[in-house]
PDB file of C-alpha atoms in Angstrom:
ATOM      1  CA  UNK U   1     184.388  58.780  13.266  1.00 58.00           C
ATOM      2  CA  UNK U   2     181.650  61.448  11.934  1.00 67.00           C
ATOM      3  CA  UNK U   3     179.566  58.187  10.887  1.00 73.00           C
ATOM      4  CA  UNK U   4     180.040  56.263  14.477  1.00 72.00           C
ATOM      5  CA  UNK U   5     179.477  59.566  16.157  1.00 74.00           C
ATOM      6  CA  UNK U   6     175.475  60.068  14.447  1.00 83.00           C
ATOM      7  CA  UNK U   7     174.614  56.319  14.498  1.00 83.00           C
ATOM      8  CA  UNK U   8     176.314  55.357  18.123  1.00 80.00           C
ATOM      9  CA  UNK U   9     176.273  58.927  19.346  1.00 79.00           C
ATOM     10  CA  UNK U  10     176.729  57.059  23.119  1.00 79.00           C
ATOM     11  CA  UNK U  11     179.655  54.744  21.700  1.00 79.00           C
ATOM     12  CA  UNK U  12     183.285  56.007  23.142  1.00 80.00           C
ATOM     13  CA  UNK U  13     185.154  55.528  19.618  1.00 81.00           C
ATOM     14  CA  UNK U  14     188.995  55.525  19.504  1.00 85.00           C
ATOM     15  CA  UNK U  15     191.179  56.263  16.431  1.00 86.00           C
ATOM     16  CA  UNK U  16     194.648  54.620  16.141  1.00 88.00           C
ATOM     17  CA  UNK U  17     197.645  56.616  17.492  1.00 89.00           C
ATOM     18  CA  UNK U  18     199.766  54.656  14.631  1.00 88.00           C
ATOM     19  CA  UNK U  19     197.630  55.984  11.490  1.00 87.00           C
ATOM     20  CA  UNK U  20     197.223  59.760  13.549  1.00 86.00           C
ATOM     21  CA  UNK U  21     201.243  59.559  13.171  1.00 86.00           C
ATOM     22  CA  UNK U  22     201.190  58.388   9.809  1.00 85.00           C
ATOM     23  CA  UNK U  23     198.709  61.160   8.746  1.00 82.00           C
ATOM     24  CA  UNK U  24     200.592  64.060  10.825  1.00 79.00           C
ATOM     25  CA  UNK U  25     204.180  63.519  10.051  1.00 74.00           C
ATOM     26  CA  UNK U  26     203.597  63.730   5.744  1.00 74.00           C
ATOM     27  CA  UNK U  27     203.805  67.417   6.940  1.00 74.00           C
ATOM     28  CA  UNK U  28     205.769  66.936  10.400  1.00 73.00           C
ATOM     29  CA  UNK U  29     209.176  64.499   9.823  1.00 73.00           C
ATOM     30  CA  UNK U  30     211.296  65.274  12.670  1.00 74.00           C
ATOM     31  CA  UNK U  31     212.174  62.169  14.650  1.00 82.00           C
ATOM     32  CA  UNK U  32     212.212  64.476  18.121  1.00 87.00           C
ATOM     33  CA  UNK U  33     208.693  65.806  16.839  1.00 88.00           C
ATOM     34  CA  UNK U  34     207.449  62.158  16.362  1.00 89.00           C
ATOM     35  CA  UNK U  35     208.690  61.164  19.917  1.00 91.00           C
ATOM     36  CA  UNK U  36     206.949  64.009  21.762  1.00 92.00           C
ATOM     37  CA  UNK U  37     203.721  63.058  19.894  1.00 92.00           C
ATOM     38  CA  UNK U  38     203.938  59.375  21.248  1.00 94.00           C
ATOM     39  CA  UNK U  39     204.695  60.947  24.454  1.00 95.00           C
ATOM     40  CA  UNK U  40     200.946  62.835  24.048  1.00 95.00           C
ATOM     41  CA  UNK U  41     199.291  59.881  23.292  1.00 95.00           C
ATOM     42  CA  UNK U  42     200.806  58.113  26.407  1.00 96.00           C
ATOM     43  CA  UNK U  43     199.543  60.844  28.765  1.00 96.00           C
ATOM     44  CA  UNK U  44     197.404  59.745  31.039  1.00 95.00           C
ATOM     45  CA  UNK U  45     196.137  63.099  32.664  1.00 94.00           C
ATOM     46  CA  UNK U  46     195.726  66.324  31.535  1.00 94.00           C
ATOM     47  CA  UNK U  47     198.639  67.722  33.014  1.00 93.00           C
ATOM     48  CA  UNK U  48     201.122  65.043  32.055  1.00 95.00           C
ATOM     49  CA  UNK U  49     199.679  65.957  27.927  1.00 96.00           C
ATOM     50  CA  UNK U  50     200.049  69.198  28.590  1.00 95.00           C
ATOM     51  CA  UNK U  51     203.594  68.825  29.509  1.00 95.00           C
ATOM     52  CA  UNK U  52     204.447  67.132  27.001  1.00 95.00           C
ATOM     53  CA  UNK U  53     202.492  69.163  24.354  1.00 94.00           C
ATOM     54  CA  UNK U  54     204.279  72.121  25.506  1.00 94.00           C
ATOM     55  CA  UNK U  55     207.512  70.097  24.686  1.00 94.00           C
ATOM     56  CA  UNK U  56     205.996  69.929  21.467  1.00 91.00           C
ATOM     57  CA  UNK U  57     205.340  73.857  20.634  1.00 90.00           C
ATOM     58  CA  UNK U  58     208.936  75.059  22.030  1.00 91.00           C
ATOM     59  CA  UNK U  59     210.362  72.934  19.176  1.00 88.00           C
ATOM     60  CA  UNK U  60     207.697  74.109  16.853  1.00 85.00           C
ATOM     61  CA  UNK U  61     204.293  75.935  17.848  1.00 89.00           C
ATOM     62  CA  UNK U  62     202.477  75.085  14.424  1.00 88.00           C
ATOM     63  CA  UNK U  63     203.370  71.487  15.188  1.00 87.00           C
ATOM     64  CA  UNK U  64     201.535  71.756  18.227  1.00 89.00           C
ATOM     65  CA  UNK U  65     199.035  73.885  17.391  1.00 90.00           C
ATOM     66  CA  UNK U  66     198.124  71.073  14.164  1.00 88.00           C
ATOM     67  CA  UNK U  67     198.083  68.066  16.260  1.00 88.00           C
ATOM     68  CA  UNK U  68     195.385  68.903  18.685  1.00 89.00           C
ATOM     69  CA  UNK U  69     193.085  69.952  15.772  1.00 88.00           C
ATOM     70  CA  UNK U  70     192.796  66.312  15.988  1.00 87.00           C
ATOM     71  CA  UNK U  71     190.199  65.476  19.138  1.00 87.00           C
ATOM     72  CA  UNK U  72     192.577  64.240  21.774  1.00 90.00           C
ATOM     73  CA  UNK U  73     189.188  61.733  23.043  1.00 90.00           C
ATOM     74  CA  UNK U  74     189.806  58.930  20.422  1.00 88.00           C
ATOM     75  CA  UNK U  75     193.956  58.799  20.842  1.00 92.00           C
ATOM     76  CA  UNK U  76     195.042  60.095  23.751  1.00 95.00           C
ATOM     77  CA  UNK U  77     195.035  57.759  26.948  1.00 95.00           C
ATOM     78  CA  UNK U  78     194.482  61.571  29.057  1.00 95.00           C
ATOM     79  CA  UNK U  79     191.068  61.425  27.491  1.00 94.00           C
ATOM     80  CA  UNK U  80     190.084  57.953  27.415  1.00 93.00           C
ATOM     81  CA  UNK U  81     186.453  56.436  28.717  1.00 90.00           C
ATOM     82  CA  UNK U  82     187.380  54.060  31.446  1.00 89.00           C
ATOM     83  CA  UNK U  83     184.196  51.767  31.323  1.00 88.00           C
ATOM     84  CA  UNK U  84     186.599  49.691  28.966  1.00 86.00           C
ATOM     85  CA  UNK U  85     189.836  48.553  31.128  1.00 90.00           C
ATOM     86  CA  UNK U  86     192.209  49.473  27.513  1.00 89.00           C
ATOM     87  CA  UNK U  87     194.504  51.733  27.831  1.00 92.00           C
ATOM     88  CA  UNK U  88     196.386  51.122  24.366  1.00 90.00           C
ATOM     89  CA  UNK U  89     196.820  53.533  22.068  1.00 92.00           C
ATOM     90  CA  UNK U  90     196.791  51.542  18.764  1.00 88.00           C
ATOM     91  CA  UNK U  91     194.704  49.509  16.983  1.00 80.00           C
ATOM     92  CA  UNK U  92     196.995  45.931  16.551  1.00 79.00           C
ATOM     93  CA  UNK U  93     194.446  44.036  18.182  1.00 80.00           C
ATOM     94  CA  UNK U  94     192.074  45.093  15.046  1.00 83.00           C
ATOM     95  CA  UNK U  95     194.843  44.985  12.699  1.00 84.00           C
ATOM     96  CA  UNK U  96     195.654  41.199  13.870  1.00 87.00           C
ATOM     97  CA  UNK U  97     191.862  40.451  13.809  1.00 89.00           C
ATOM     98  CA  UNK U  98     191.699  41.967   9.959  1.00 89.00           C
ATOM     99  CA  UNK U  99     194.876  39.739   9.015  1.00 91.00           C
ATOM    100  CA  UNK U 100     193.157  36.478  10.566  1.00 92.00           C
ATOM    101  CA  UNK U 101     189.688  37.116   8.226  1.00 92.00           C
ATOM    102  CA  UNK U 102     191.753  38.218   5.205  1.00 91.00           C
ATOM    103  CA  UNK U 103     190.841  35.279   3.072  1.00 91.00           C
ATOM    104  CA  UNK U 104     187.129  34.877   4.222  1.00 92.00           C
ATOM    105  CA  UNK U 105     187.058  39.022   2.567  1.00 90.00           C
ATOM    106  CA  UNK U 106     187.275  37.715  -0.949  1.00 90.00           C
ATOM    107  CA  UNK U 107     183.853  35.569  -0.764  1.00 93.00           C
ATOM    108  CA  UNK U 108     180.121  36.579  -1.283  1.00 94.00           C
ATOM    109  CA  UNK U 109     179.135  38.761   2.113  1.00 94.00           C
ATOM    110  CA  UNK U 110     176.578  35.869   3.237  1.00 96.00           C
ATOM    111  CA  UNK U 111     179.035  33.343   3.025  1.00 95.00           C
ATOM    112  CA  UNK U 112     181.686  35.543   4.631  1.00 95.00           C
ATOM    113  CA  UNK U 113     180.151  36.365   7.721  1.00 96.00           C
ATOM    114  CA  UNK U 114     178.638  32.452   7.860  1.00 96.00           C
ATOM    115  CA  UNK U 115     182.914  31.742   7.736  1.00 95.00           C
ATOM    116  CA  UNK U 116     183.722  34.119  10.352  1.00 96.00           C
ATOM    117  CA  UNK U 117     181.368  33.358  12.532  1.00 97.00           C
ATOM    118  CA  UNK U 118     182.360  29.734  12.663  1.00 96.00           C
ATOM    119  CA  UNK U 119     186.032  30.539  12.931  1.00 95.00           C
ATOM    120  CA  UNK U 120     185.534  32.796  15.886  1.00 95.00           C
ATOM    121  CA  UNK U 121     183.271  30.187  17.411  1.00 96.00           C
ATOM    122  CA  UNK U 122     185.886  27.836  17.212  1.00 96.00           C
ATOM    123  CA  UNK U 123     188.847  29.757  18.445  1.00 94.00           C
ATOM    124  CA  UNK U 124     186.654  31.144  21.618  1.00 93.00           C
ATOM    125  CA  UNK U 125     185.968  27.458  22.017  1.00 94.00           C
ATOM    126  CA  UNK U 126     189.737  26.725  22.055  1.00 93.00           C
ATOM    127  CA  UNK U 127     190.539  29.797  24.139  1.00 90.00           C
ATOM    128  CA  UNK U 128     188.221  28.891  26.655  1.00 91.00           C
ATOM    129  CA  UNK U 129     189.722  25.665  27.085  1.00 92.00           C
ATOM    130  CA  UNK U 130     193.665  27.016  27.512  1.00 89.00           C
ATOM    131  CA  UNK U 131     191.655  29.291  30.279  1.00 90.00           C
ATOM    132  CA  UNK U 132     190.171  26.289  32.107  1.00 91.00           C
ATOM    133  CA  UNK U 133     193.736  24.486  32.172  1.00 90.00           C
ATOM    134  CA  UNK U 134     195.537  27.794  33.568  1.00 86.00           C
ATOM    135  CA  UNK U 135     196.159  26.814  37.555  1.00 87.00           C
ATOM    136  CA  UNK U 136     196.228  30.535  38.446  1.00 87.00           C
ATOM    137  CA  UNK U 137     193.435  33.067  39.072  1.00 90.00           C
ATOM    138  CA  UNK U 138     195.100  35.746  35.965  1.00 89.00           C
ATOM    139  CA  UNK U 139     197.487  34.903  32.911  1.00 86.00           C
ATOM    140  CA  UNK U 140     201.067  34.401  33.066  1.00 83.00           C
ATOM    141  CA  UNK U 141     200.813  37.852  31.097  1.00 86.00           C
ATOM    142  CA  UNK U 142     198.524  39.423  33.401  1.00 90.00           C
ATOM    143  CA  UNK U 143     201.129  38.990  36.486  1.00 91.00           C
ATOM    144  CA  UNK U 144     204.457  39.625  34.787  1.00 92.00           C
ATOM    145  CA  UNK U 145     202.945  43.303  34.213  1.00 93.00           C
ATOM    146  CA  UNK U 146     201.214  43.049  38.112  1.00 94.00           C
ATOM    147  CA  UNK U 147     205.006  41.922  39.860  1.00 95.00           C
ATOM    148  CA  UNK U 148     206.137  44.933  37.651  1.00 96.00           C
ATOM    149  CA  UNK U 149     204.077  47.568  39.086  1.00 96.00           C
ATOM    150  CA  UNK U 150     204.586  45.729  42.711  1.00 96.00           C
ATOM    151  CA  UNK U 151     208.435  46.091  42.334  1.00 96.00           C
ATOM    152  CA  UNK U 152     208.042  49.747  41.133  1.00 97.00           C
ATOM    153  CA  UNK U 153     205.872  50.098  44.374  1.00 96.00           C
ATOM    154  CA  UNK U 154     208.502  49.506  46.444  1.00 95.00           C
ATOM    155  CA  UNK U 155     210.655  52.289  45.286  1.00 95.00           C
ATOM    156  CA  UNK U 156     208.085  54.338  46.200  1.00 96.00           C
ATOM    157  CA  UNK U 157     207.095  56.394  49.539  1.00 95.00           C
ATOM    158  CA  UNK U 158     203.177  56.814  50.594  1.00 94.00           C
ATOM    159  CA  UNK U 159     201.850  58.745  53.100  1.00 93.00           C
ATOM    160  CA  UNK U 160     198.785  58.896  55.075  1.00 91.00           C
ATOM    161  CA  UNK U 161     196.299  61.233  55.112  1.00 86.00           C
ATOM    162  CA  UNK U 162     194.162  59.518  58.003  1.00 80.00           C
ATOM    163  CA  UNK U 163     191.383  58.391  55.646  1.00 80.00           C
ATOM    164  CA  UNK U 164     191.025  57.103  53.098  1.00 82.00           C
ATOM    165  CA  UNK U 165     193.632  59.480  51.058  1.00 91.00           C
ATOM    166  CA  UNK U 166     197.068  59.079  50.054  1.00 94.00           C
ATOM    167  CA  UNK U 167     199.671  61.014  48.713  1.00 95.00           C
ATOM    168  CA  UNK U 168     202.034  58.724  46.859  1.00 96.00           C
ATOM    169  CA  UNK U 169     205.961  59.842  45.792  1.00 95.00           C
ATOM    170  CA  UNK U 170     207.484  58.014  43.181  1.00 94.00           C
ATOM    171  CA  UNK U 171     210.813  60.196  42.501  1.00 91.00           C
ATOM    172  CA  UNK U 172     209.999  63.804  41.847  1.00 91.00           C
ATOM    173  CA  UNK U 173     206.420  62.475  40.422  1.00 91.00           C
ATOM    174  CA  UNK U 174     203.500  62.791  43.847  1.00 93.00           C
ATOM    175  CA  UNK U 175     200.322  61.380  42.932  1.00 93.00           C
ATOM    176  CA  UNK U 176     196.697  61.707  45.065  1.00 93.00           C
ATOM    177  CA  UNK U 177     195.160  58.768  45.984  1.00 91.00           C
ATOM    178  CA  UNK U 178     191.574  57.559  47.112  1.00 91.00           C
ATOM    179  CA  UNK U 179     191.435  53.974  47.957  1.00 89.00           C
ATOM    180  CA  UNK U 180     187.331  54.919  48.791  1.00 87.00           C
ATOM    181  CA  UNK U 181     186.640  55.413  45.111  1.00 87.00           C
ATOM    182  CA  UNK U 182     189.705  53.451  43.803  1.00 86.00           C
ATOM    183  CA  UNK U 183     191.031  56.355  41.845  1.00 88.00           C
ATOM    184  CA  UNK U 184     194.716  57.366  41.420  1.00 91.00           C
ATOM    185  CA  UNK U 185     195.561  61.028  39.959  1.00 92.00           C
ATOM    186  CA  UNK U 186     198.142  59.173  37.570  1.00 93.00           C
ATOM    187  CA  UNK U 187     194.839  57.801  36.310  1.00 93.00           C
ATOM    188  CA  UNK U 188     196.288  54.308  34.951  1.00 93.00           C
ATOM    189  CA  UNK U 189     194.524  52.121  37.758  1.00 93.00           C
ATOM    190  CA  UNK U 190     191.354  53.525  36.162  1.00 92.00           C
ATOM    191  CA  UNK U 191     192.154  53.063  32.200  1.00 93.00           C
ATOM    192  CA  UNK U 192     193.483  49.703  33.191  1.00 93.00           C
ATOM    193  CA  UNK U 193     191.917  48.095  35.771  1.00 92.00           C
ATOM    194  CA  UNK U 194     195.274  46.856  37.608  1.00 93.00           C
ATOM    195  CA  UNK U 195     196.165  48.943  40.845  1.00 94.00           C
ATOM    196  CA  UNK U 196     198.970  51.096  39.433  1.00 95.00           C
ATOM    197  CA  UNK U 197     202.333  51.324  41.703  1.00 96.00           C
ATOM    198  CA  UNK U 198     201.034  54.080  43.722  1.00 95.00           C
ATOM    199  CA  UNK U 199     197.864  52.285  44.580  1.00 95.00           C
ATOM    200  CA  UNK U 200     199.786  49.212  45.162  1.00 96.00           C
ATOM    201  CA  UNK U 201     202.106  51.018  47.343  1.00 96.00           C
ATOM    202  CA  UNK U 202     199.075  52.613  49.198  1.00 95.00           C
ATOM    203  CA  UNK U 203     197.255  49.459  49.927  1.00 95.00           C
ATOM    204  CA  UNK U 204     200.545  47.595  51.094  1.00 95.00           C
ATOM    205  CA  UNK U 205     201.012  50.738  54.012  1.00 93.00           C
ATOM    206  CA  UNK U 206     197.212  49.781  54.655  1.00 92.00           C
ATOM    207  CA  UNK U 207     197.690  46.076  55.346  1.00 93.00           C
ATOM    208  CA  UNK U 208     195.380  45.383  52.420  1.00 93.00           C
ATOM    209  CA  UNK U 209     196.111  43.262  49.466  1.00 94.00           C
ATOM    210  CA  UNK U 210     196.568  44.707  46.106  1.00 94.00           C
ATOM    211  CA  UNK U 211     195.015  41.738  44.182  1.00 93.00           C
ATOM    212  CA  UNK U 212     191.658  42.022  45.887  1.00 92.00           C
ATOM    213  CA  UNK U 213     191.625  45.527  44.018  1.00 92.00           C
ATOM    214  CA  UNK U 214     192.018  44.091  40.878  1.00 93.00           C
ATOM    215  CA  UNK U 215     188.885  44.450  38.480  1.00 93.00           C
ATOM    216  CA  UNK U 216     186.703  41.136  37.310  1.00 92.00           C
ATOM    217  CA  UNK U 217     188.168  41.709  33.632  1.00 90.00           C
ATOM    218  CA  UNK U 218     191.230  40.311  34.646  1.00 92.00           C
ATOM    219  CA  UNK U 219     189.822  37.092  36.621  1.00 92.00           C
ATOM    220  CA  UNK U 220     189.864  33.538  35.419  1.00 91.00           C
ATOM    221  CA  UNK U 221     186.207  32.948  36.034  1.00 90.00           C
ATOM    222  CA  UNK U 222     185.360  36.040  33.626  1.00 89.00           C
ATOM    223  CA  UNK U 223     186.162  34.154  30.713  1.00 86.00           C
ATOM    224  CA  UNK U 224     184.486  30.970  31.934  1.00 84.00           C
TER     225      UNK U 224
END
């Protein structure tokens, strides 16, 4: 990170929640302590880390007290850039990348990079095709996870601030939204791009369509 840091000082570098784990529990084992670190990483506001940090220190200060030595910016979603649209935590999508290239590793660099650049050409190629044959506007993925948050949406209760603010109950949990700026205070429309439950439910008590809020990452035509 030191060496991304002084040649990309502008770059918003993330480190893998998975390996952070791995590191921290050769000296923290507990199963409970492992949870509540997961539970950090997951955040997605200050407060919410907090919380859960302070979870952390009534089972075991030190614990606590070690794991945000680490710089909460590259692991925790609390802390995250949101230029991106990514709120995941881990690296797998590198991991998976690394596993694909694993053979072309073992040749002269020249040669290597000549490999992967083919093989990447060719499976953008292919992608790009499966995206032109999709009859929808977003992946079957994309709105499995969208008719999630619309069904959580409608267990929960908005109300009005005669704006363009909302305050948004879902169980004991209120959340502050600004359909103006597109922001929620849960924070997860603006890691992710896709209007959270509370912004969903917000825009449903406004007459106004939740998909029209969704951000250009997600559209068929941005891969086109």
């Amino acid at each position: 990170m030191d060496s991304v840091r002084n040649v990309l000082p502008k770059a918003h570098h993330r480190s893998c929640a998975k390996h952070i784990e791995s590191n921290w529990c050769k000296k923290w084992t507990s199963g409970e302590m492992k949870k509540l670190m997961w539970w950090c990483a997951w955040s997605t506001n200050d407060e919410e880390f907090k919380d859960q940090l302070n979870k952390l220190g009534k089972l075991d200060e030190c614990v606590a007290n070690d794991l945000v030595r680490i710089s909460q910016v590259a692991w925790c979603r609390a802390y995250f850039d949101t230029q991106c649209k990514n709120p995941i935590v881990d690296s797998n999508f590198t991991e998976s990348f690394n596993s694909w290239v694993l053979e072309e590793k073992g040749i002269p660099i020249i040669k290597m990079l000549e490999k992967i650049r083919v093989k990447v050409m060719e499976i953008l190629a292919n992608h790009e095709d499966k995206v032109r044959s999709c009859k929808s506007n977003y992946s079957s993925e994309f709105m499995k996870l969208y008719n999630n948050y619309r069904a959580i949406a409608h267990c929960c209760e908005a109300h009005f601030n005669g704006y363009y603010g909302y305050e948004v109950a879902e169980g004991d949990d209120k959340h502050i939204m600004n359909l103006e700026h597109n922001k929620c205070a849960y924070r997860m429309w603006d890691l992710s791009g896709i209007p959270c439950p509370h912004a969903i439910k917000a825009y449903l008590h406004k007459n106004i369509k939740p998909k029209t809020q969704i951000h250009w990452y997600y559209y068929k035509e941005t891969y086109l």
